[in-house]
């Protein structure tokens, strides 16, 4: 019976050694480059995109290692089979066997030939390794081969072999085998019929490759890709819900804020929400203007730490509480104390900051309180200043906190600017506040509160914004 790969066989004629060496050099250089990039990208993070990238790097290295091994086999050629043992094609050369990784890779490829005339089978030693069988035992015939295959894949193997023997079709497919230790391996089989002089099929030979690790890597890539896509869809859904919730609870900022005034308008109001440039998620910033039942106007801005639906939902809860307590007549200081108590009692603890202002038009007095928040800016006569803040800690920072109040007398033409800290956090802190105060001449020349807000957005709404922000402008008209 002819050997599966003999010296007379055309496939055994090696290509030019120099061309194969060149391919080996290129493959190893590429493998080194990929491995270097993989090491640079290693991270302990659990981000789905990072996991996907790591899985792709690992898969690329698996394939490049196998390519390197196959090229080395092509260069070196098969070892002569031992006279008293089964044909071993290809065999591990002594130099390759000295390195465990190379030997491990070589053991993934085996060969076999089944003689249909004598019903004999000839296997390489590597095929015994792949299937976990004793090399001293007999090679399995084609009739016996399905007994090694996982039951669900036996029909597939039978179909491949039948197509090869009956219709002379090449074999190219995979099936799973169950080894004696009950472990399951995935085997890729490529083969073809060997025809006799009369054109009939006399034998079938095949190369079988253990692709279990490769399929595991591909499965990891697929699973991490699916996880990444699921994460993306989840983030998009969360973003949409957060935006819808924010738009549902915040007053519209496109144009001046319109309050249902019963009497003459005493405040010209405008506001704007500035999203962060570095995050796709909505934060917990809010602004609000509400006319109260006694004719006064409530102005408030605040920020709940974090981003996403949970934070936006918490912001909506706080804003609803502010409105309810203000309508019930609660003054700014006690109102913030109740907000602090509310945050302290929530299931998911959070921190927040806020400014609450109560403007009474008949006396033009502003009573306000703050909870760890930037103080309002007052512009009058072409200059601006920061109002002196009463005592007040962050909301949710401590149980039973009390909040002081301050009172300011306003005049017609005065302009009050309230903002969250995201407006200045990425612009140098105190320097940014000074820049806001320097806008006083432009505010003085502006005819409406909306023009003032537009000026702030022009100066602070750039692409470098690191956090969400809100700005609310109130101009005393009479």
mmCIF file of N, CA and C in Angstrom, residues 320-367:
data_model
loop_
_atom_site.group_PDB
_atom_site.id
_atom_site.type_symbol
_atom_site.label_atom_id
_atom_site.label_comp_id
_atom_site.label_asym_id
_atom_site.label_seq_id
_atom_site.Cartn_x
_atom_site.Cartn_y
_atom_site.Cartn_z
ATOM 1 N N UNK A 320 -38.470 67.338 41.238
ATOM 2 C CA UNK A 320 -39.874 67.268 41.642
ATOM 3 C C UNK A 320 -40.060 67.645 43.099
ATOM 4 N N UNK A 321 -39.123 67.222 43.950
ATOM 5 C CA UNK A 321 -39.204 67.581 45.371
ATOM 6 C C UNK A 321 -39.020 69.079 45.578
ATOM 7 N N UNK A 322 -38.083 69.672 44.835
ATOM 8 C CA UNK A 322 -37.860 71.131 44.930
ATOM 9 C C UNK A 322 -39.140 71.878 44.577
ATOM 10 N N UNK A 323 -39.750 71.483 43.469
ATOM 11 C CA UNK A 323 -40.961 72.181 43.043
ATOM 12 C C UNK A 323 -42.091 72.010 44.064
ATOM 13 N N UNK A 324 -42.266 70.779 44.548
ATOM 14 C CA UNK A 324 -43.349 70.537 45.494
ATOM 15 C C UNK A 324 -43.182 71.316 46.786
ATOM 16 N N UNK A 325 -41.962 71.312 47.341
ATOM 17 C CA UNK A 325 -41.729 72.024 48.598
ATOM 18 C C UNK A 325 -41.814 73.532 48.408
ATOM 19 N N UNK A 326 -41.343 74.035 47.251
ATOM 20 C CA UNK A 326 -41.430 75.473 47.003
ATOM 21 C C UNK A 326 -42.885 75.914 46.878
ATOM 22 N N UNK A 327 -43.699 75.107 46.176
ATOM 23 C CA UNK A 327 -45.109 75.461 46.040
ATOM 24 C C UNK A 327 -45.818 75.436 47.395
ATOM 25 N N UNK A 328 -45.287 74.636 48.324
ATOM 26 C CA UNK A 328 -45.881 74.565 49.663
ATOM 27 C C UNK A 328 -45.400 75.698 50.552
ATOM 28 N N UNK A 329 -44.528 76.569 50.038
ATOM 29 C CA UNK A 329 -44.084 77.734 50.790
ATOM 30 C C UNK A 329 -42.785 77.552 51.547
ATOM 31 N N UNK A 330 -42.066 76.454 51.338
ATOM 32 C CA UNK A 330 -40.811 76.217 52.037
ATOM 33 C C UNK A 330 -39.735 77.161 51.527
ATOM 34 N N UNK A 331 -39.024 77.827 52.427
ATOM 35 C CA UNK A 331 -37.965 78.759 52.066
ATOM 36 C C UNK A 331 -36.704 78.002 51.635
ATOM 37 N N UNK A 332 -35.766 78.666 50.901
ATOM 38 C CA UNK A 332 -34.601 77.976 50.324
ATOM 39 C C UNK A 332 -33.765 77.186 51.316
ATOM 40 N N UNK A 333 -33.445 77.744 52.504
ATOM 41 C CA UNK A 333 -32.608 77.032 53.461
ATOM 42 C C UNK A 333 -33.247 75.737 53.928
ATOM 43 N N UNK A 334 -34.461 75.799 54.506
ATOM 44 C CA UNK A 334 -35.145 74.569 54.928
ATOM 45 C C UNK A 334 -35.401 73.611 53.763
ATOM 46 N N UNK A 335 -35.618 74.171 52.570
ATOM 47 C CA UNK A 335 -35.867 73.307 51.406
ATOM 48 C C UNK A 335 -34.645 72.428 51.127
ATOM 49 N N UNK A 336 -33.438 73.019 51.168
ATOM 50 C CA UNK A 336 -32.226 72.238 50.927
ATOM 51 C C UNK A 336 -31.995 71.215 52.036
ATOM 52 N N UNK A 337 -32.355 71.567 53.257
ATOM 53 C CA UNK A 337 -32.215 70.611 54.357
ATOM 54 C C UNK A 337 -33.100 69.381 54.122
ATOM 55 N N UNK A 338 -34.309 69.621 53.595
ATOM 56 C CA UNK A 338 -35.198 68.492 53.293
ATOM 57 C C UNK A 338 -34.674 67.670 52.112
ATOM 58 N N UNK A 339 -34.088 68.349 51.122
ATOM 59 C CA UNK A 339 -33.482 67.623 50.001
ATOM 60 C C UNK A 339 -32.348 66.735 50.492
ATOM 61 N N UNK A 340 -31.548 67.247 51.411
ATOM 62 C CA UNK A 340 -30.449 66.464 51.974
ATOM 63 C C UNK A 340 -30.986 65.228 52.695
ATOM 64 N N UNK A 341 -32.090 65.413 53.440
ATOM 65 C CA UNK A 341 -32.698 64.296 54.136
ATOM 66 C C UNK A 341 -33.245 63.272 53.143
ATOM 67 N N UNK A 342 -33.798 63.766 52.039
ATOM 68 C CA UNK A 342 -34.334 62.879 51.010
ATOM 69 C C UNK A 342 -33.225 62.034 50.385
ATOM 70 N N UNK A 343 -32.093 62.661 50.038
ATOM 71 C CA UNK A 343 -30.977 61.920 49.457
ATOM 72 C C UNK A 343 -30.418 60.913 50.455
ATOM 73 N N UNK A 344 -30.378 61.300 51.705
ATOM 74 C CA UNK A 344 -29.842 60.415 52.738
ATOM 75 C C UNK A 344 -30.707 59.171 52.914
ATOM 76 N N UNK A 345 -31.986 59.276 52.545
ATOM 77 C CA UNK A 345 -32.916 58.168 52.755
ATOM 78 C C UNK A 345 -33.086 57.293 51.517
ATOM 79 N N UNK A 346 -32.476 57.660 50.400
ATOM 80 C CA UNK A 346 -32.648 56.881 49.174
ATOM 81 C C UNK A 346 -31.883 55.566 49.266
ATOM 82 N N UNK A 347 -32.338 54.587 48.487
ATOM 83 C CA UNK A 347 -31.715 53.265 48.496
ATOM 84 C C UNK A 347 -30.298 53.337 47.960
ATOM 85 N N UNK A 348 -30.076 54.137 46.898
ATOM 86 C CA UNK A 348 -28.752 54.302 46.317
ATOM 87 C C UNK A 348 -28.193 55.665 46.716
ATOM 88 N N UNK A 349 -27.274 55.705 47.676
ATOM 89 C CA UNK A 349 -26.734 56.991 48.131
ATOM 90 C C UNK A 349 -26.089 57.757 46.985
ATOM 91 N N UNK A 350 -26.246 59.067 47.027
ATOM 92 C CA UNK A 350 -25.669 59.926 45.991
ATOM 93 C C UNK A 350 -25.309 61.258 46.603
ATOM 94 N N UNK A 351 -24.474 61.987 45.904
ATOM 95 C CA UNK A 351 -24.116 63.344 46.300
ATOM 96 C C UNK A 351 -24.646 64.313 45.268
ATOM 97 N N UNK A 352 -25.009 65.486 45.731
ATOM 98 C CA UNK A 352 -25.510 66.508 44.825
ATOM 99 C C UNK A 352 -25.202 67.885 45.349
ATOM 100 N N UNK A 353 -25.306 68.848 44.464
ATOM 101 C CA UNK A 353 -25.146 70.249 44.863
ATOM 102 C C UNK A 353 -26.294 71.035 44.253
ATOM 103 N N UNK A 354 -26.610 72.173 44.856
ATOM 104 C CA UNK A 354 -27.750 72.960 44.362
ATOM 105 C C UNK A 354 -27.683 74.384 44.876
ATOM 106 N N UNK A 355 -28.316 75.271 44.130
ATOM 107 C CA UNK A 355 -28.593 76.641 44.562
ATOM 108 C C UNK A 355 -30.090 76.854 44.408
ATOM 109 N N UNK A 356 -30.712 77.401 45.448
ATOM 110 C CA UNK A 356 -32.151 77.652 45.444
ATOM 111 C C UNK A 356 -32.380 79.133 45.743
ATOM 112 N N UNK A 357 -33.079 79.838 44.842
ATOM 113 C CA UNK A 357 -33.327 81.281 45.002
ATOM 114 C C UNK A 357 -34.833 81.552 44.985
ATOM 115 N N UNK A 358 -35.262 82.429 45.905
ATOM 116 C CA UNK A 358 -36.666 82.815 46.018
ATOM 117 C C UNK A 358 -36.728 84.324 45.770
ATOM 118 N N UNK A 359 -37.261 84.725 44.602
ATOM 119 C CA UNK A 359 -37.306 86.152 44.246
ATOM 120 C C UNK A 359 -38.726 86.681 44.412
ATOM 121 N N UNK A 360 -38.812 87.752 45.225
ATOM 122 C CA UNK A 360 -40.109 88.391 45.457
ATOM 123 C C UNK A 360 -40.130 89.726 44.705
ATOM 124 N N UNK A 361 -40.967 89.849 43.657
ATOM 125 C CA UNK A 361 -40.905 91.020 42.776
ATOM 126 C C UNK A 361 -41.354 92.336 43.425
ATOM 127 N N UNK A 362 -42.317 92.268 44.371
ATOM 128 C CA UNK A 362 -42.805 93.526 44.938
ATOM 129 C C UNK A 362 -41.737 94.254 45.746
ATOM 130 N N UNK A 363 -40.791 93.523 46.315
ATOM 131 C CA UNK A 363 -39.709 94.160 47.075
ATOM 132 C C UNK A 363 -38.353 94.010 46.375
ATOM 133 N N UNK A 364 -38.325 93.297 45.260
ATOM 134 C CA UNK A 364 -37.090 92.992 44.520
ATOM 135 C C UNK A 364 -36.029 92.389 45.439
ATOM 136 N N UNK A 365 -36.448 91.502 46.307
ATOM 137 C CA UNK A 365 -35.492 90.831 47.190
ATOM 138 C C UNK A 365 -35.303 89.385 46.736
ATOM 139 N N UNK A 366 -34.053 88.971 46.873
ATOM 140 C CA UNK A 366 -33.694 87.595 46.512
ATOM 141 C C UNK A 366 -33.202 86.899 47.770
ATOM 142 N N UNK A 367 -33.896 85.852 48.176
ATOM 143 C CA UNK A 367 -33.459 85.013 49.298
ATOM 144 C C UNK A 367 -32.921 83.715 48.698
#
